[in-house]
Amino acid sequence: MTDRAPAAPAADNLAAAFQIEGWPVRGRLVRLGATIDAILSAHAYPEPVAALLGEACALAALIGSSLKFEGRLIVQAQGDGPVRYVVADYDTRGHLRGYCRFDAAEVAAVSQGFVRPGARTLLGEGLFVMTLDRGPDFERTQGITPIEGESLSLAAEHYFQQSEQIPTRVRLAIGSVIIGAGTVWRAGGALIQLIAGDAARGSTEEAWDRSRALFQTLGDDELIDPTLSPETLLFRLFHEDGVRLEDPRALRAVCRCSRDRIGTVLSSFSPEERAEMVEDDGKIRVTCEYCATVYELEPEDVGEG
């Protein structure tokens, strides 16, 4: 092994697997810059709500980028707290979108302390849900567990332990950083999972204990640092054993809304219901809850109003 970190340009908006040489551990890394800033900036979210949505988007990309089929992974958490639900939607082309529904007064009430309120405080009692959508020819599959802990990373760890019996550690980070003359959102995430021992491999517990200890030293600031490349970040963690990044996939903020989709939804309403949607200037306006794009439609374009 060389005693210097590999030279590599900083890279953003990607998800990639990584492999620690000779270890029975698999990992993934996500870095989000302009992509997460576009998603969070689409709405005037209070800072704790934006942070929760940023975690959800990083988690969806972290897990979804490991899918071996074309489709979508939807990460959702819902409860009886100030945030009614948070949802992040990743598809295997690397497209990412997300949205939060919340009560602003309730969020403000739980945000009075010095520490940013976490997932359990914001969501209350509720459920963490992961949905796999393989397209119209397959049924959706869902895994559901209670919300555990003050971060979505703990909820995800609990999900993998309960639903798939895979020892997993997840780190998620979200924050705003100053770049140039402005402040932008950044997010990052990392995941490691134990590969079970077998007759050839033997026990993997010792390697898992060591990898968890090293993984725990990963700082939130490192995950969102725009000057720190993914390769350098991983080198800091696992340089004694050798680590390589594999098959990075670009991530982009892309919403699936369109005028045609909106028109199809509106056409499912009765003429009387559509007539009630017509505004004073004679148009129907619909705002996408994900990206906040406003669509203006003539009533006759979706049937008689």
PDB file of C-alpha atoms in Angstrom:
ATOM      1  CA  MET A   1       0.000   0.000   0.000  1.00  0.00           C
ATOM      2  CA  THR A   2       1.092   3.539  -0.718  1.00  0.00           C
ATOM      3  CA  ASP A   3       1.294   5.850   2.274  1.00  0.00           C
ATOM      4  CA  ARG A   4      -0.503   8.653   0.446  1.00  0.00           C
ATOM      5  CA  ALA A   5      -4.161   9.046  -0.409  1.00  0.00           C
ATOM      6  CA  PRO A   6      -4.887   8.589  -4.111  1.00  0.00           C
ATOM      7  CA  ALA A   7      -5.120  11.808  -6.081  1.00  0.00           C
ATOM      8  CA  ALA A   8      -8.621  12.258  -7.427  1.00  0.00           C
ATOM      9  CA  PRO A   9     -10.796  15.255  -8.234  1.00  0.00           C
ATOM     10  CA  ALA A  10     -13.713  15.963  -5.902  1.00  0.00           C
ATOM     11  CA  ALA A  11     -16.881  14.391  -7.273  1.00  0.00           C
ATOM     12  CA  ASP A  12     -20.495  15.081  -6.448  1.00  0.00           C
ATOM     13  CA  ASN A  13     -23.965  13.787  -7.165  1.00  0.00           C
ATOM     14  CA  LEU A  14     -23.011  10.142  -7.323  1.00  0.00           C
ATOM     15  CA  ALA A  15     -23.696   6.791  -5.720  1.00  0.00           C
ATOM     16  CA  ALA A  16     -21.111   4.021  -5.811  1.00  0.00           C
ATOM     17  CA  ALA A  17     -20.261   0.690  -4.263  1.00  0.00           C
ATOM     18  CA  PHE A  18     -16.943   0.252  -2.509  1.00  0.00           C
ATOM     19  CA  GLN A  19     -14.950  -2.830  -1.627  1.00  0.00           C
ATOM     20  CA  ILE A  20     -12.473  -3.258   1.234  1.00  0.00           C
ATOM     21  CA  GLU A  21      -9.763  -5.615   0.073  1.00  0.00           C
ATOM     22  CA  GLY A  22     -10.211  -9.074   1.544  1.00  0.00           C
ATOM     23  CA  TRP A  23     -12.999  -8.098   3.933  1.00  0.00           C
ATOM     24  CA  PRO A  24     -16.409  -9.818   4.103  1.00  0.00           C
ATOM     25  CA  VAL A  25     -18.059  -6.400   4.058  1.00  0.00           C
ATOM     26  CA  ARG A  26     -19.796  -4.559   1.235  1.00  0.00           C
ATOM     27  CA  GLY A  27     -20.373  -0.830   1.223  1.00  0.00           C
ATOM     28  CA  ARG A  28     -21.944   2.055  -0.655  1.00  0.00           C
ATOM     29  CA  LEU A  29     -21.307   5.788  -0.677  1.00  0.00           C
ATOM     30  CA  VAL A  30     -23.491   8.720  -1.782  1.00  0.00           C
ATOM     31  CA  ARG A  31     -22.433  12.353  -2.270  1.00  0.00           C
ATOM     32  CA  LEU A  32     -25.038  14.992  -3.142  1.00  0.00           C
ATOM     33  CA  GLY A  33     -24.396  18.617  -4.048  1.00  0.00           C
ATOM     34  CA  ALA A  34     -26.465  20.471  -6.661  1.00  0.00           C
ATOM     35  CA  THR A  35     -28.924  17.566  -6.795  1.00  0.00           C
ATOM     36  CA  ILE A  36     -29.999  17.818  -3.155  1.00  0.00           C
ATOM     37  CA  ASP A  37     -29.886  21.614  -3.230  1.00  0.00           C
ATOM     38  CA  ALA A  38     -32.399  21.598  -6.099  1.00  0.00           C
ATOM     39  CA  ILE A  39     -34.755  19.250  -4.235  1.00  0.00           C
ATOM     40  CA  LEU A  40     -34.637  21.117  -0.928  1.00  0.00           C
ATOM     41  CA  SER A  41     -34.785  24.574  -2.513  1.00  0.00           C
ATOM     42  CA  ALA A  42     -38.007  23.796  -4.393  1.00  0.00           C
ATOM     43  CA  HIS A  43     -39.977  24.551  -1.207  1.00  0.00           C
ATOM     44  CA  ALA A  44     -39.518  26.932   1.728  1.00  0.00           C
ATOM     45  CA  TYR A  45     -38.896  24.121   4.197  1.00  0.00           C
ATOM     46  CA  PRO A  46     -37.957  24.974   7.784  1.00  0.00           C
ATOM     47  CA  GLU A  47     -34.363  23.904   8.408  1.00  0.00           C
ATOM     48  CA  PRO A  48     -35.224  20.739  10.430  1.00  0.00           C
ATOM     49  CA  VAL A  49     -37.712  19.612   7.772  1.00  0.00           C
ATOM     50  CA  ALA A  50     -35.213  20.209   4.966  1.00  0.00           C
ATOM     51  CA  ALA A  51     -32.634  18.210   6.911  1.00  0.00           C
ATOM     52  CA  LEU A  52     -35.047  15.297   7.355  1.00  0.00           C
ATOM     53  CA  LEU A  53     -35.868  15.280   3.645  1.00  0.00           C
ATOM     54  CA  GLY A  54     -32.172  15.481   2.797  1.00  0.00           C
ATOM     55  CA  GLU A  55     -31.545  12.386   4.919  1.00  0.00           C
ATOM     56  CA  ALA A  56     -34.390  10.555   3.189  1.00  0.00           C
ATOM     57  CA  CYS A  57     -33.058  11.398  -0.286  1.00  0.00           C
ATOM     58  CA  ALA A  58     -29.519  10.328   0.600  1.00  0.00           C
ATOM     59  CA  LEU A  59     -30.873   7.080   2.046  1.00  0.00           C
ATOM     60  CA  ALA A  60     -33.024   6.360  -1.016  1.00  0.00           C
ATOM     61  CA  ALA A  61     -30.025   6.835  -3.309  1.00  0.00           C
ATOM     62  CA  LEU A  62     -27.778   4.823  -1.014  1.00  0.00           C
ATOM     63  CA  ILE A  63     -30.050   1.777  -1.019  1.00  0.00           C
ATOM     64  CA  GLY A  64     -31.694   2.214  -4.410  1.00  0.00           C
ATOM     65  CA  SER A  65     -28.401   2.397  -6.291  1.00  0.00           C
ATOM     66  CA  SER A  66     -27.755  -1.236  -5.355  1.00  0.00           C
ATOM     67  CA  LEU A  67     -30.838  -2.506  -7.218  1.00  0.00           C
ATOM     68  CA  LYS A  68     -30.104  -5.020  -9.970  1.00  0.00           C
ATOM     69  CA  PHE A  69     -33.284  -4.353 -11.943  1.00  0.00           C
ATOM     70  CA  GLU A  70     -34.934  -1.362 -13.601  1.00  0.00           C
ATOM     71  CA  GLY A  71     -37.426   0.307 -11.322  1.00  0.00           C
ATOM     72  CA  ARG A  72     -37.823   2.541  -8.292  1.00  0.00           C
ATOM     73  CA  LEU A  73     -37.127   2.526  -4.590  1.00  0.00           C
ATOM     74  CA  ILE A  74     -39.402   4.682  -2.459  1.00  0.00           C
ATOM     75  CA  VAL A  75     -38.308   5.497   1.090  1.00  0.00           C
ATOM     76  CA  GLN A  76     -41.097   6.883   3.255  1.00  0.00           C
ATOM     77  CA  ALA A  77     -41.653   7.621   6.933  1.00  0.00           C
ATOM     78  CA  GLN A  78     -44.958   8.761   8.351  1.00  0.00           C
ATOM     79  CA  GLY A  79     -46.253   9.426  11.817  1.00  0.00           C
ATOM     80  CA  ASP A  80     -48.338  11.581  14.123  1.00  0.00           C
ATOM     81  CA  GLY A  81     -45.689  14.255  14.696  1.00  0.00           C
ATOM     82  CA  PRO A  82     -45.122  17.741  13.237  1.00  0.00           C
ATOM     83  CA  VAL A  83     -43.967  16.151   9.965  1.00  0.00           C
ATOM     84  CA  ARG A  84     -46.850  14.090   8.658  1.00  0.00           C
ATOM     85  CA  TYR A  85     -44.710  12.244   6.156  1.00  0.00           C
ATOM     86  CA  VAL A  86     -41.429  12.399   4.273  1.00  0.00           C
ATOM     87  CA  VAL A  87     -40.900  10.562   1.001  1.00  0.00           C
ATOM     88  CA  ALA A  88     -37.895  10.143  -1.296  1.00  0.00           C
ATOM     89  CA  ASP A  89     -38.169   8.471  -4.676  1.00  0.00           C
ATOM     90  CA  TYR A  90     -35.144   7.028  -6.514  1.00  0.00           C
ATOM     91  CA  ASP A  91     -35.227   5.336  -9.898  1.00  0.00           C
ATOM     92  CA  THR A  92     -32.497   3.232 -11.420  1.00  0.00           C
ATOM     93  CA  ARG A  93     -31.615   5.884 -14.001  1.00  0.00           C
ATOM     94  CA  GLY A  94     -30.249   7.886 -11.077  1.00  0.00           C
ATOM     95  CA  HIS A  95     -33.229  10.231 -10.868  1.00  0.00           C
ATOM     96  CA  LEU A  96     -34.110  11.479  -7.399  1.00  0.00           C
ATOM     97  CA  ARG A  97     -36.976  13.502  -5.957  1.00  0.00           C
ATOM     98  CA  GLY A  98     -38.497  14.056  -2.529  1.00  0.00           C
ATOM     99  CA  TYR A  99     -41.175  15.854  -0.558  1.00  0.00           C
ATOM    100  CA  CYS A 100     -42.254  16.564   3.044  1.00  0.00           C
ATOM    101  CA  ARG A 101     -45.700  17.422   4.382  1.00  0.00           C
ATOM    102  CA  PHE A 102     -45.598  19.186   7.730  1.00  0.00           C
ATOM    103  CA  ASP A 103     -47.328  21.576  10.129  1.00  0.00           C
ATOM    104  CA  ALA A 104     -45.187  24.705  10.322  1.00  0.00           C
ATOM    105  CA  ALA A 105     -46.392  25.766  13.782  1.00  0.00           C
ATOM    106  CA  GLU A 106     -45.750  22.321  15.244  1.00  0.00           C
ATOM    107  CA  VAL A 107     -42.293  22.165  13.679  1.00  0.00           C
ATOM    108  CA  ALA A 108     -41.457  25.568  15.165  1.00  0.00           C
ATOM    109  CA  ALA A 109     -42.643  24.415  18.587  1.00  0.00           C
ATOM    110  CA  VAL A 110     -40.272  21.424  18.675  1.00  0.00           C
ATOM    111  CA  SER A 111     -37.347  23.413  17.229  1.00  0.00           C
ATOM    112  CA  GLN A 112     -36.746  25.724  20.191  1.00  0.00           C
ATOM    113  CA  GLY A 113     -33.674  23.967  21.588  1.00  0.00           C
ATOM    114  CA  PHE A 114     -30.045  24.158  20.557  1.00  0.00           C
ATOM    115  CA  VAL A 115     -30.092  20.739  18.870  1.00  0.00           C
ATOM    116  CA  ARG A 116     -31.839  20.157  15.538  1.00  0.00           C
ATOM    117  CA  PRO A 117     -34.878  17.896  16.165  1.00  0.00           C
ATOM    118  CA  GLY A 118     -34.430  14.448  14.675  1.00  0.00           C
ATOM    119  CA  ALA A 119     -36.645  11.955  12.910  1.00  0.00           C
ATOM    120  CA  ARG A 120     -38.497  10.645  15.973  1.00  0.00           C
ATOM    121  CA  THR A 121     -39.232  14.146  17.283  1.00  0.00           C
ATOM    122  CA  LEU A 122     -40.444  15.347  13.892  1.00  0.00           C
ATOM    123  CA  LEU A 123     -42.364  12.246  12.849  1.00  0.00           C
ATOM    124  CA  GLY A 124     -43.595  11.018  16.230  1.00  0.00           C
ATOM    125  CA  GLU A 125     -44.965   7.515  16.512  1.00  0.00           C
ATOM    126  CA  GLY A 126     -45.088   5.997  13.097  1.00  0.00           C
ATOM    127  CA  LEU A 127     -43.698   3.731  10.427  1.00  0.00           C
ATOM    128  CA  PHE A 128     -40.631   3.522   8.214  1.00  0.00           C
ATOM    129  CA  VAL A 129     -41.477   2.032   4.808  1.00  0.00           C
ATOM    130  CA  MET A 130     -39.374   0.935   1.841  1.00  0.00           C
ATOM    131  CA  THR A 131     -41.189   0.090  -1.390  1.00  0.00           C
ATOM    132  CA  LEU A 132     -39.745  -1.595  -4.472  1.00  0.00           C
ATOM    133  CA  ASP A 133     -41.531  -0.829  -7.731  1.00  0.00           C
ATOM    134  CA  ARG A 134     -40.423  -2.952 -10.676  1.00  0.00           C
ATOM    135  CA  GLY A 135     -42.940  -1.483 -13.106  1.00  0.00           C
ATOM    136  CA  PRO A 136     -46.492  -2.262 -14.216  1.00  0.00           C
ATOM    137  CA  ASP A 137     -45.786  -5.954 -14.878  1.00  0.00           C
ATOM    138  CA  PHE A 138     -44.867  -6.674 -11.238  1.00  0.00           C
ATOM    139  CA  GLU A 139     -46.509  -6.199  -7.889  1.00  0.00           C
ATOM    140  CA  ARG A 140     -44.911  -3.688  -5.564  1.00  0.00           C
ATOM    141  CA  THR A 141     -43.125  -5.146  -2.561  1.00  0.00           C
ATOM    142  CA  GLN A 142     -42.961  -3.350   0.772  1.00  0.00           C
ATOM    143  CA  GLY A 143     -41.050  -3.634   4.017  1.00  0.00           C
ATOM    144  CA  ILE A 144     -42.418  -1.834   7.078  1.00  0.00           C
ATOM    145  CA  THR A 145     -40.884  -1.294  10.520  1.00  0.00           C
ATOM    146  CA  PRO A 146     -41.549   1.160  13.371  1.00  0.00           C
ATOM    147  CA  ILE A 147     -39.565   4.397  13.367  1.00  0.00           C
ATOM    148  CA  GLU A 148     -36.579   3.859  15.643  1.00  0.00           C
ATOM    149  CA  GLY A 149     -34.280   6.540  17.000  1.00  0.00           C
ATOM    150  CA  GLU A 150     -33.664  10.168  16.176  1.00  0.00           C
ATOM    151  CA  SER A 151     -32.353   9.626  12.653  1.00  0.00           C
ATOM    152  CA  LEU A 152     -33.449   7.840   9.513  1.00  0.00           C
ATOM    153  CA  SER A 153     -30.108   6.010   9.551  1.00  0.00           C
ATOM    154  CA  LEU A 154     -31.200   4.186  12.732  1.00  0.00           C
ATOM    155  CA  ALA A 155     -34.585   3.443  11.183  1.00  0.00           C
ATOM    156  CA  ALA A 156     -32.820   1.929   8.153  1.00  0.00           C
ATOM    157  CA  GLU A 157     -30.510  -0.176  10.322  1.00  0.00           C
ATOM    158  CA  HIS A 158     -33.520  -1.484  12.217  1.00  0.00           C
ATOM    159  CA  TYR A 159     -35.271  -2.248   8.928  1.00  0.00           C
ATOM    160  CA  PHE A 160     -32.386  -4.347   7.605  1.00  0.00           C
ATOM    161  CA  GLN A 161     -32.032  -6.194  10.904  1.00  0.00           C
ATOM    162  CA  GLN A 162     -35.744  -6.956  11.236  1.00  0.00           C
ATOM    163  CA  SER A 163     -36.729  -7.505   7.607  1.00  0.00           C
ATOM    164  CA  GLU A 164     -33.624  -9.030   6.046  1.00  0.00           C
ATOM    165  CA  GLN A 165     -31.462 -10.111   9.006  1.00  0.00           C
ATOM    166  CA  ILE A 166     -28.466  -8.328   7.491  1.00  0.00           C
ATOM    167  CA  PRO A 167     -26.158  -6.562   9.971  1.00  0.00           C
ATOM    168  CA  THR A 168     -25.974  -3.015   8.592  1.00  0.00           C
ATOM    169  CA  ARG A 169     -24.548   0.336   9.606  1.00  0.00           C
ATOM    170  CA  VAL A 170     -25.707   3.571   7.966  1.00  0.00           C
ATOM    171  CA  ARG A 171     -24.409   7.128   8.258  1.00  0.00           C
ATOM    172  CA  LEU A 172     -26.333  10.086   6.826  1.00  0.00           C
ATOM    173  CA  ALA A 173     -25.340  13.739   6.892  1.00  0.00           C
ATOM    174  CA  ILE A 174     -27.059  16.908   5.726  1.00  0.00           C
ATOM    175  CA  GLY A 175     -26.007  20.514   6.071  1.00  0.00           C
ATOM    176  CA  SER A 176     -25.600  23.859   4.376  1.00  0.00           C
ATOM    177  CA  VAL A 177     -22.193  25.084   3.286  1.00  0.00           C
ATOM    178  CA  ILE A 178     -20.947  28.370   1.868  1.00  0.00           C
ATOM    179  CA  ILE A 179     -19.805  28.079  -1.727  1.00  0.00           C
ATOM    180  CA  GLY A 180     -18.809  31.281  -3.474  1.00  0.00           C
ATOM    181  CA  ALA A 181     -21.224  34.032  -2.507  1.00  0.00           C
ATOM    182  CA  GLY A 182     -24.065  31.742  -1.442  1.00  0.00           C
ATOM    183  CA  THR A 183     -25.145  28.968   0.875  1.00  0.00           C
ATOM    184  CA  VAL A 184     -26.188  25.624  -0.588  1.00  0.00           C
ATOM    185  CA  TRP A 185     -27.435  22.329   0.782  1.00  0.00           C
ATOM    186  CA  ARG A 186     -25.245  19.240   0.682  1.00  0.00           C
ATOM    187  CA  ALA A 187     -25.897  15.660   1.759  1.00  0.00           C
ATOM    188  CA  GLY A 188     -23.969  12.432   2.006  1.00  0.00           C
ATOM    189  CA  GLY A 189     -24.437   8.871   3.114  1.00  0.00           C
ATOM    190  CA  ALA A 190     -22.481   5.679   3.614  1.00  0.00           C
ATOM    191  CA  LEU A 191     -23.511   2.109   4.321  1.00  0.00           C
ATOM    192  CA  ILE A 192     -21.701  -1.084   5.208  1.00  0.00           C
ATOM    193  CA  GLN A 193     -23.179  -4.581   5.441  1.00  0.00           C
ATOM    194  CA  LEU A 194     -21.765  -7.849   6.678  1.00  0.00           C
ATOM    195  CA  ILE A 195     -21.428 -10.746   4.261  1.00  0.00           C
ATOM    196  CA  ALA A 196     -22.334 -13.825   6.285  1.00  0.00           C
ATOM    197  CA  GLY A 197     -19.665 -16.413   7.009  1.00  0.00           C
ATOM    198  CA  ASP A 198     -19.685 -19.867   5.431  1.00  0.00           C
ATOM    199  CA  ALA A 199     -17.546 -22.981   5.364  1.00  0.00           C
ATOM    200  CA  ALA A 200     -15.002 -21.420   3.027  1.00  0.00           C
ATOM    201  CA  ARG A 201     -14.962 -17.981   4.607  1.00  0.00           C
ATOM    202  CA  GLY A 202     -15.286 -18.966   8.240  1.00  0.00           C
ATOM    203  CA  SER A 203     -16.543 -16.574  10.889  1.00  0.00           C
ATOM    204  CA  THR A 204     -16.836 -12.957   9.792  1.00  0.00           C
ATOM    205  CA  GLU A 205     -17.627 -11.415  13.185  1.00  0.00           C
ATOM    206  CA  GLU A 206     -14.109 -10.154  13.908  1.00  0.00           C
ATOM    207  CA  ALA A 207     -13.916  -8.362  10.561  1.00  0.00           C
ATOM    208  CA  TRP A 208     -17.381  -6.900  11.153  1.00  0.00           C
ATOM    209  CA  ASP A 209     -16.376  -5.565  14.571  1.00  0.00           C
ATOM    210  CA  ARG A 210     -13.318  -3.896  13.065  1.00  0.00           C
ATOM    211  CA  SER A 211     -15.170  -2.394  10.105  1.00  0.00           C
ATOM    212  CA  ARG A 212     -17.874  -1.008  12.396  1.00  0.00           C
ATOM    213  CA  ALA A 213     -15.275   0.609  14.624  1.00  0.00           C
ATOM    214  CA  LEU A 214     -13.614   2.317  11.647  1.00  0.00           C
ATOM    215  CA  PHE A 215     -16.960   3.268  10.113  1.00  0.00           C
ATOM    216  CA  GLN A 216     -17.999   4.940  13.358  1.00  0.00           C
ATOM    217  CA  THR A 217     -15.152   7.440  12.978  1.00  0.00           C
ATOM    218  CA  LEU A 218     -16.703   8.835   9.790  1.00  0.00           C
ATOM    219  CA  GLY A 219     -17.724  12.435  10.456  1.00  0.00           C
ATOM    220  CA  ASP A 220     -20.752  14.279   9.138  1.00  0.00           C
ATOM    221  CA  ASP A 221     -18.440  17.046   7.953  1.00  0.00           C
ATOM    222  CA  GLU A 222     -16.512  14.545   5.830  1.00  0.00           C
ATOM    223  CA  LEU A 223     -19.667  13.272   4.137  1.00  0.00           C
ATOM    224  CA  ILE A 224     -20.712  16.749   3.000  1.00  0.00           C
ATOM    225  CA  ASP A 225     -17.303  18.373   2.436  1.00  0.00           C
ATOM    226  CA  PRO A 226     -17.263  19.615  -1.196  1.00  0.00           C
ATOM    227  CA  THR A 227     -13.454  19.577  -1.284  1.00  0.00           C
ATOM    228  CA  LEU A 228     -13.135  15.940  -0.210  1.00  0.00           C
ATOM    229  CA  SER A 229     -13.339  13.375  -3.018  1.00  0.00           C
ATOM    230  CA  PRO A 230     -15.096  10.041  -2.431  1.00  0.00           C
ATOM    231  CA  GLU A 231     -11.799   8.211  -2.942  1.00  0.00           C
ATOM    232  CA  THR A 232     -10.032  10.306  -0.318  1.00  0.00           C
ATOM    233  CA  LEU A 233     -12.885   9.897   2.151  1.00  0.00           C
ATOM    234  CA  LEU A 234     -12.747   6.110   1.852  1.00  0.00           C
ATOM    235  CA  PHE A 235      -8.964   6.118   2.014  1.00  0.00           C
ATOM    236  CA  ARG A 236      -9.146   7.920   5.352  1.00  0.00           C
ATOM    237  CA  LEU A 237     -11.339   5.153   6.743  1.00  0.00           C
ATOM    238  CA  PHE A 238      -9.790   1.997   5.338  1.00  0.00           C
ATOM    239  CA  HIS A 239      -6.303   2.911   4.059  1.00  0.00           C
ATOM    240  CA  GLU A 240      -4.585   0.184   6.091  1.00  0.00           C
ATOM    241  CA  ASP A 241      -6.451  -2.533   4.226  1.00  0.00           C
ATOM    242  CA  GLY A 242      -7.018  -1.044   0.792  1.00  0.00           C
ATOM    243  CA  VAL A 243     -10.344   0.151  -0.560  1.00  0.00           C
ATOM    244  CA  ARG A 244     -11.636   0.884  -4.036  1.00  0.00           C
ATOM    245  CA  LEU A 245     -14.652   2.692  -5.394  1.00  0.00           C
ATOM    246  CA  GLU A 246     -16.656   0.808  -8.010  1.00  0.00           C
ATOM    247  CA  ASP A 247     -19.107   1.816 -10.741  1.00  0.00           C
ATOM    248  CA  PRO A 248     -20.143   5.343  -9.688  1.00  0.00           C
ATOM    249  CA  ARG A 249     -23.611   6.310 -10.885  1.00  0.00           C
ATOM    250  CA  ALA A 250     -24.629   9.917 -11.515  1.00  0.00           C
ATOM    251  CA  LEU A 251     -27.562  11.264  -9.491  1.00  0.00           C
ATOM    252  CA  ARG A 252     -29.859  14.024 -10.739  1.00  0.00           C
ATOM    253  CA  ALA A 253     -32.892  15.833  -9.357  1.00  0.00           C
ATOM    254  CA  VAL A 254     -35.618  14.829 -11.811  1.00  0.00           C
ATOM    255  CA  CYS A 255     -39.357  14.922 -11.191  1.00  0.00           C
ATOM    256  CA  ARG A 256     -41.684  12.668 -13.174  1.00  0.00           C
ATOM    257  CA  CYS A 257     -44.458  15.244 -13.363  1.00  0.00           C
ATOM    258  CA  SER A 258     -45.557  16.490 -16.808  1.00  0.00           C
ATOM    259  CA  ARG A 259     -48.452  18.287 -18.435  1.00  0.00           C
ATOM    260  CA  ASP A 260     -49.706  14.984 -19.845  1.00  0.00           C
ATOM    261  CA  ARG A 261     -49.642  13.305 -16.421  1.00  0.00           C
ATOM    262  CA  ILE A 262     -51.490  16.228 -14.850  1.00  0.00           C
ATOM    263  CA  GLY A 263     -54.056  16.141 -17.631  1.00  0.00           C
ATOM    264  CA  THR A 264     -54.598  12.419 -17.104  1.00  0.00           C
ATOM    265  CA  VAL A 265     -55.197  12.940 -13.393  1.00  0.00           C
ATOM    266  CA  LEU A 266     -57.624  15.793 -14.000  1.00  0.00           C
ATOM    267  CA  SER A 267     -59.549  13.768 -16.568  1.00  0.00           C
ATOM    268  CA  SER A 268     -60.365  11.252 -13.828  1.00  0.00           C
ATOM    269  CA  PHE A 269     -62.545  13.873 -12.118  1.00  0.00           C
ATOM    270  CA  SER A 270     -66.128  14.508 -13.140  1.00  0.00           C
ATOM    271  CA  PRO A 271     -66.985  17.575 -15.232  1.00  0.00           C
ATOM    272  CA  GLU A 272     -68.600  19.110 -12.153  1.00  0.00           C
ATOM    273  CA  GLU A 273     -65.473  18.610 -10.066  1.00  0.00           C
ATOM    274  CA  ARG A 274     -63.258  20.056 -12.786  1.00  0.00           C
ATOM    275  CA  ALA A 275     -65.552  23.068 -13.078  1.00  0.00           C
ATOM    276  CA  GLU A 276     -64.937  23.846  -9.410  1.00  0.00           C
ATOM    277  CA  MET A 277     -61.170  23.873 -10.096  1.00  0.00           C
ATOM    278  CA  VAL A 278     -61.412  26.635 -12.719  1.00  0.00           C
ATOM    279  CA  GLU A 279     -59.955  29.912 -11.432  1.00  0.00           C
ATOM    280  CA  ASP A 280     -61.202  33.425 -12.141  1.00  0.00           C
ATOM    281  CA  ASP A 281     -59.158  33.739 -15.333  1.00  0.00           C
ATOM    282  CA  GLY A 282     -60.667  30.556 -16.743  1.00  0.00           C
ATOM    283  CA  LYS A 283     -57.670  28.284 -16.190  1.00  0.00           C
ATOM    284  CA  ILE A 284     -57.004  25.244 -14.027  1.00  0.00           C
ATOM    285  CA  ARG A 285     -53.702  25.404 -12.145  1.00  0.00           C
ATOM    286  CA  VAL A 286     -52.020  22.421 -10.539  1.00  0.00           C
ATOM    287  CA  THR A 287     -48.787  22.572  -8.531  1.00  0.00           C
ATOM    288  CA  CYS A 288     -46.560  19.470  -8.324  1.00  0.00           C
ATOM    289  CA  GLU A 289     -45.978  18.771  -4.640  1.00  0.00           C
ATOM    290  CA  TYR A 290     -42.494  17.413  -5.380  1.00  0.00           C
ATOM    291  CA  CYS A 291     -40.849  20.049  -7.568  1.00  0.00           C
ATOM    292  CA  ALA A 292     -43.362  22.919  -7.144  1.00  0.00           C
ATOM    293  CA  THR A 293     -43.802  23.339 -10.922  1.00  0.00           C
ATOM    294  CA  VAL A 294     -47.119  25.050 -11.667  1.00  0.00           C
ATOM    295  CA  TYR A 295     -49.088  23.726 -14.647  1.00  0.00           C
ATOM    296  CA  GLU A 296     -51.740  25.887 -16.318  1.00  0.00           C
ATOM    297  CA  LEU A 297     -54.371  24.020 -18.304  1.00  0.00           C
ATOM    298  CA  GLU A 298     -57.406  25.082 -20.241  1.00  0.00           C
ATOM    299  CA  PRO A 299     -60.526  23.240 -19.009  1.00  0.00           C
ATOM    300  CA  GLU A 300     -61.276  22.037 -22.546  1.00  0.00           C
ATOM    301  CA  ASP A 301     -57.853  20.344 -22.672  1.00  0.00           C
ATOM    302  CA  VAL A 302     -58.983  17.850 -20.012  1.00  0.00           C
ATOM    303  CA  GLY A 303     -62.629  17.545 -20.934  1.00  0.00           C
ATOM    304  CA  GLU A 304     -65.558  19.857 -20.733  1.00  0.00           C
ATOM    305  CA  GLY A 305     -65.392  22.062 -17.620  1.00  0.00           C
TER     306      GLY A 305
END
